[in-house]
């Protein structure tokens, strides 16, 4: 499967969001970071804004919830028009039940891990999810450096998926750039979130194409 590039609008201009959504039209999904100032020390946007982005965007929405009580809120983001909702393993009481609920609504369900959270407890459960999100920076802010120590976690997840034959995607979020994407693809990820690398580039479409090419060449 070719690499998917999901630009994060965390690095977009929130006052010119429609313009900045148009700029990433050649990407695969738009990555929307929802933060509640409790699960992470930052606050971004919530249901009303996600609902409006879903109405305006030509790309499907890849919603990354960095919020507490995912069991309560994740289904609301499905109803708001997301194509994919990813919640943190550290913020749910019942990950499999929540994934089943999201999937029953016809959307993709993802589970995310902070850099320090081990993947081992999830390995046998991966077929229950459409995507595993391996955070490669501490969640909360864009523009941080990729944590190299997360690469073994991606390799372990890829090995488990290859063994089980499950079609679960592996997404990487944090510090993805032309410098890091090759190593990440080689480790087994196939979905790449990039915020500052895409929106900080002089030519956004060219950056998306370059990241996709580098990932495909390394996979
Ligand atoms: O979830 C996130 C932060 O918690 C963002 O998606 C991520 O940081 C993207 O930013 P960048 O590509 O600049 O690292
Ligand atoms: Fe994110």
XYZ file of N, CA and C in Angstrom, residues 21-135:
345
model
N -6.731 24.556 4.416
C -7.261 23.235 4.041
C -7.140 23.035 2.532
N -7.432 24.071 1.774
C -7.300 23.976 0.303
C -5.856 23.678 -0.092
N -4.914 24.207 0.667
C -3.491 24.054 0.323
C -3.022 22.602 0.398
N -3.741 21.759 1.145
C -3.301 20.363 1.317
C -4.195 19.390 0.538
N -4.844 19.880 -0.509
C -5.830 19.062 -1.246
C -5.231 17.781 -1.832
N -3.923 17.745 -2.029
C -3.298 16.544 -2.617
C -2.894 15.512 -1.558
N -3.175 15.811 -0.300
C -2.851 14.859 0.770
C -3.929 13.767 0.835
N -3.811 12.888 1.821
C -4.740 11.751 1.906
C -5.852 11.978 2.927
N -5.507 12.468 4.091
C -6.475 12.860 5.122
C -5.997 14.204 5.676
N -6.897 14.943 6.297
C -6.470 16.090 7.105
C -6.470 15.633 8.561
N -5.329 15.825 9.229
C -5.157 15.387 10.618
C -5.572 16.532 11.543
N -6.534 16.252 12.414
C -7.110 17.282 13.281
C -6.807 16.928 14.733
N -5.985 17.745 15.392
C -5.548 17.482 16.760
C -6.477 18.154 17.757
N -7.207 17.338 18.503
C -8.134 17.841 19.517
C -7.474 17.697 20.888
N -7.265 18.816 21.575
C -6.591 18.810 22.891
C -7.472 19.524 23.903
N -7.473 19.002 25.138
C -8.431 19.495 26.139
C -7.792 20.204 27.326
N -6.471 20.406 27.279
C -5.746 21.035 28.388
C -5.786 20.218 29.680
N -6.171 18.927 29.565
C -6.101 18.032 30.724
C -5.236 16.816 30.393
N -5.596 16.141 29.296
C -4.770 15.002 28.865
C -3.400 15.496 28.405
N -3.383 16.663 27.790
C -2.130 17.322 27.383
C -2.202 18.786 27.827
N -1.055 19.428 28.007
C -1.071 20.817 28.496
C -1.255 21.827 27.368
N -2.291 21.632 26.574
C -2.580 22.568 25.470
C -4.052 22.414 25.107
N -4.589 23.430 24.484
C -6.014 23.477 24.144
C -6.106 23.887 22.677
N -6.868 23.112 21.885
C -6.930 23.493 20.463
C -8.367 23.778 20.038
N -9.067 22.745 19.630
C -10.419 22.950 19.108
C -11.271 21.743 19.478
N -12.581 21.894 19.314
C -13.492 20.835 19.730
C -14.585 20.590 18.706
N -15.697 20.057 19.185
C -16.741 19.565 18.275
C -17.279 20.603 17.280
N -17.557 21.834 17.682
C -18.122 22.770 16.691
C -17.166 23.038 15.531
N -15.883 23.154 15.841
C -14.913 23.449 14.778
C -14.688 22.206 13.906
N -14.623 21.026 14.530
C -14.450 19.796 13.748
C -15.652 19.592 12.812
N -16.837 19.881 13.302
C -18.043 19.751 12.474
C -17.939 20.645 11.234
N -17.467 21.848 11.437
C -17.360 22.813 10.329
C -16.234 22.404 9.361
N -15.121 21.915 9.904
C -14.029 21.456 9.027
C -14.534 20.305 8.154
N -15.313 19.402 8.741
C -15.833 18.263 7.969
C -16.746 18.748 6.836
N -17.442 19.831 7.046
C -18.323 20.360 5.998
C -17.525 20.997 4.863
N -16.410 21.597 5.198
C -15.658 22.406 4.228
C -14.566 21.597 3.524
N -13.977 20.631 4.226
C -12.801 19.922 3.708
C -13.163 18.964 2.572
N -12.313 18.942 1.547
C -12.469 17.932 0.483
C -11.788 16.626 0.888
N -10.953 16.676 1.922
C -10.265 15.475 2.406
C -11.035 14.875 3.569
N -10.959 13.553 3.728
C -11.540 12.937 4.927
C -10.775 13.375 6.179
N -11.474 13.395 7.307
C -10.876 13.869 8.564
C -10.311 12.719 9.384
N -9.037 12.876 9.763
C -8.325 11.954 10.645
C -8.199 12.679 11.983
N -9.137 12.401 12.898
C -9.198 13.139 14.163
C -8.360 12.424 15.221
N -7.423 13.155 15.813
C -6.541 12.640 16.867
C -6.968 13.279 18.180
N -7.618 12.479 19.011
C -8.124 12.982 20.284
C -7.045 12.897 21.355
N -6.628 14.038 21.871
C -5.731 14.069 23.032
C -6.545 14.660 24.176
N -7.540 13.873 24.600
C -8.497 14.328 25.606
C -8.757 13.198 26.592
N -9.141 13.587 27.807
C -9.552 12.593 28.796
C -10.952 12.090 28.458
N -11.307 10.972 29.065
C -12.643 10.387 28.912
C -13.016 10.166 27.435
N -12.133 9.468 26.750
C -12.379 9.179 25.330
C -13.662 8.378 25.143
N -13.991 7.536 26.120
C -15.211 6.711 25.985
C -16.450 7.593 25.831
N -16.426 8.720 26.504
C -17.567 9.636 26.442
C -17.566 10.433 25.129
N -16.373 10.872 24.669
C -16.321 11.874 23.600
C -16.051 11.340 22.201
N -15.331 10.236 22.079
C -14.947 9.774 20.735
C -16.158 9.562 19.817
N -17.248 8.948 20.306
C -18.399 8.768 19.401
C -18.974 10.090 18.893
N -18.821 11.149 19.674
C -19.339 12.457 19.237
C -18.560 12.968 18.021
N -17.280 12.616 17.949
C -16.482 13.045 16.796
C -16.823 12.224 15.559
N -17.254 11.001 15.766
C -17.776 10.221 14.634
C -19.025 10.913 14.091
N -19.898 11.319 14.990
C -21.139 11.994 14.579
C -20.854 13.348 13.931
N -19.728 13.973 14.290
C -19.377 15.290 13.735
C -18.858 15.204 12.305
N -18.599 13.967 11.808
C -18.195 13.824 10.407
C -16.789 13.326 10.179
N -16.113 12.868 11.232
C -14.767 12.319 11.047
C -14.826 11.006 10.279
N -13.804 10.753 9.461
C -13.683 9.467 8.777
C -12.918 8.481 9.635
N -12.104 9.021 10.534
C -11.265 8.209 11.410
C -11.152 8.939 12.745
N -11.327 8.214 13.830
C -11.148 8.808 15.156
C -10.139 7.954 15.915
N -9.080 8.611 16.384
C -8.048 7.930 17.173
C -8.076 8.469 18.593
N -8.208 7.557 19.538
C -8.201 7.941 20.954
C -6.957 7.347 21.600
N -6.538 7.915 22.739
C -5.351 7.418 23.415
C -5.678 6.227 24.312
N -4.815 5.213 24.271
C -4.971 4.050 25.149
C -4.975 4.481 26.610
N -4.248 5.581 26.894
C -4.129 6.038 28.284
C -5.385 6.784 28.741
N -6.354 7.001 27.842
C -7.519 7.842 28.174
C -8.842 7.100 28.041
N -8.778 5.770 27.954
C -10.016 4.994 27.837
C -10.039 3.866 28.861
N -11.222 3.517 29.306
C -11.386 2.370 30.204
C -11.599 1.094 29.407
N -12.076 1.225 28.186
C -12.532 0.055 27.427
C -12.196 0.228 25.939
N -10.905 0.078 25.595
C -10.484 0.386 24.225
C -11.188 -0.439 23.143
N -11.362 -1.728 23.411
C -11.970 -2.573 22.375
C -13.448 -2.223 22.199
N -14.143 -2.015 23.328
C -15.554 -1.643 23.220
C -15.721 -0.321 22.476
N -14.829 0.623 22.749
C -14.919 1.928 22.081
C -14.619 1.791 20.583
N -13.614 1.008 20.234
C -13.308 0.807 18.811
C -14.488 0.164 18.096
N -15.112 -0.801 18.747
C -16.271 -1.463 18.116
C -17.411 -0.476 17.919
N -17.584 0.400 18.879
C -18.648 1.402 18.727
C -18.366 2.335 17.548
N -17.112 2.780 17.429
C -16.763 3.673 16.314
C -16.945 2.962 14.980
N -16.483 1.734 14.910
C -16.604 0.977 13.661
C -18.065 0.720 13.318
N -18.904 0.536 14.329
C -20.330 0.286 14.062
C -20.987 1.523 13.454
N -20.337 2.680 13.634
C -20.845 3.908 13.026
C -20.268 4.130 11.634
N -19.508 3.160 11.154
C -19.003 3.210 9.778
C -17.734 4.018 9.609
N -17.034 4.316 10.701
C -15.771 5.051 10.574
C -14.617 4.177 11.046
N -13.407 4.656 10.787
C -12.211 3.945 11.206
C -11.883 4.286 12.661
N -11.389 3.282 13.399
C -11.047 3.469 14.812
C -9.551 3.287 15.000
N -8.918 4.282 15.632
C -7.484 4.197 15.902
C -7.207 4.259 17.389
N -6.097 3.635 17.783
C -5.657 3.712 19.179
C -4.236 4.269 19.201
N -4.014 5.234 20.098
C -2.727 5.944 20.133
C -1.972 5.630 21.412
N -0.655 5.673 21.307
C 0.234 5.454 22.453
C 1.188 6.628 22.593
N 1.302 7.145 23.822
C 2.346 8.121 24.121
C 3.714 7.467 23.910
N 4.772 8.271 23.749
C 6.095 7.662 23.519
C 6.513 6.661 24.599
N 6.124 6.899 25.853
C 6.576 6.003 26.935
C 5.669 4.799 27.145
N 4.532 4.731 26.461
C 3.606 3.609 26.680
C 4.020 2.417 25.824
N 4.128 1.240 26.444
C 4.567 0.056 25.680
C 3.476 -0.447 24.738
N 3.884 -1.059 23.647
C 2.918 -1.574 22.676
C 2.528 -3.021 22.989
N 3.346 -3.701 23.793
C 3.123 -5.138 24.013
C 1.702 -5.492 24.448
N 1.097 -4.754 25.405
C -0.263 -5.138 25.819
C -1.291 -5.043 24.693
N -0.956 -4.328 23.630
C -1.914 -4.135 22.530
C -1.718 -5.104 21.374
N -0.580 -5.776 21.337
C -0.220 -6.504 20.118
C -1.296 -7.511 19.690
N -1.838 -8.260 20.652
C -2.850 -9.263 20.294
C -4.194 -8.630 19.949
N -4.369 -7.378 20.325
C -5.662 -6.703 20.100
C -5.680 -5.899 18.803
N -4.544 -5.797 18.122
C -4.466 -4.884 16.974
C -5.544 -5.106 15.913
N -5.983 -6.356 15.653
C -7.045 -6.517 14.650
C -8.359 -5.811 15.021
N -8.524 -5.438 16.284
C -9.737 -4.718 16.707
C -9.716 -3.253 16.263
N -8.557 -2.788 15.785
C -8.405 -1.376 15.428
C -8.026 -1.242 13.953
N -8.461 -0.138 13.351
C -8.061 0.134 11.968
C -6.680 0.767 11.910
N -6.253 1.341 13.044
C -4.966 2.038 13.033
C -4.366 2.063 14.432
N -3.046 1.891 14.476
C -2.269 2.133 15.691
C -1.490 3.414 15.448
N -1.645 4.393 16.336
C -0.887 5.647 16.218
C 0.252 5.616 17.226
N 1.470 5.584 16.727
C 2.643 5.646 17.589
C 3.087 7.102 17.662
N 2.909 7.706 18.841
C 3.365 9.092 19.021
C 4.885 9.102 19.099
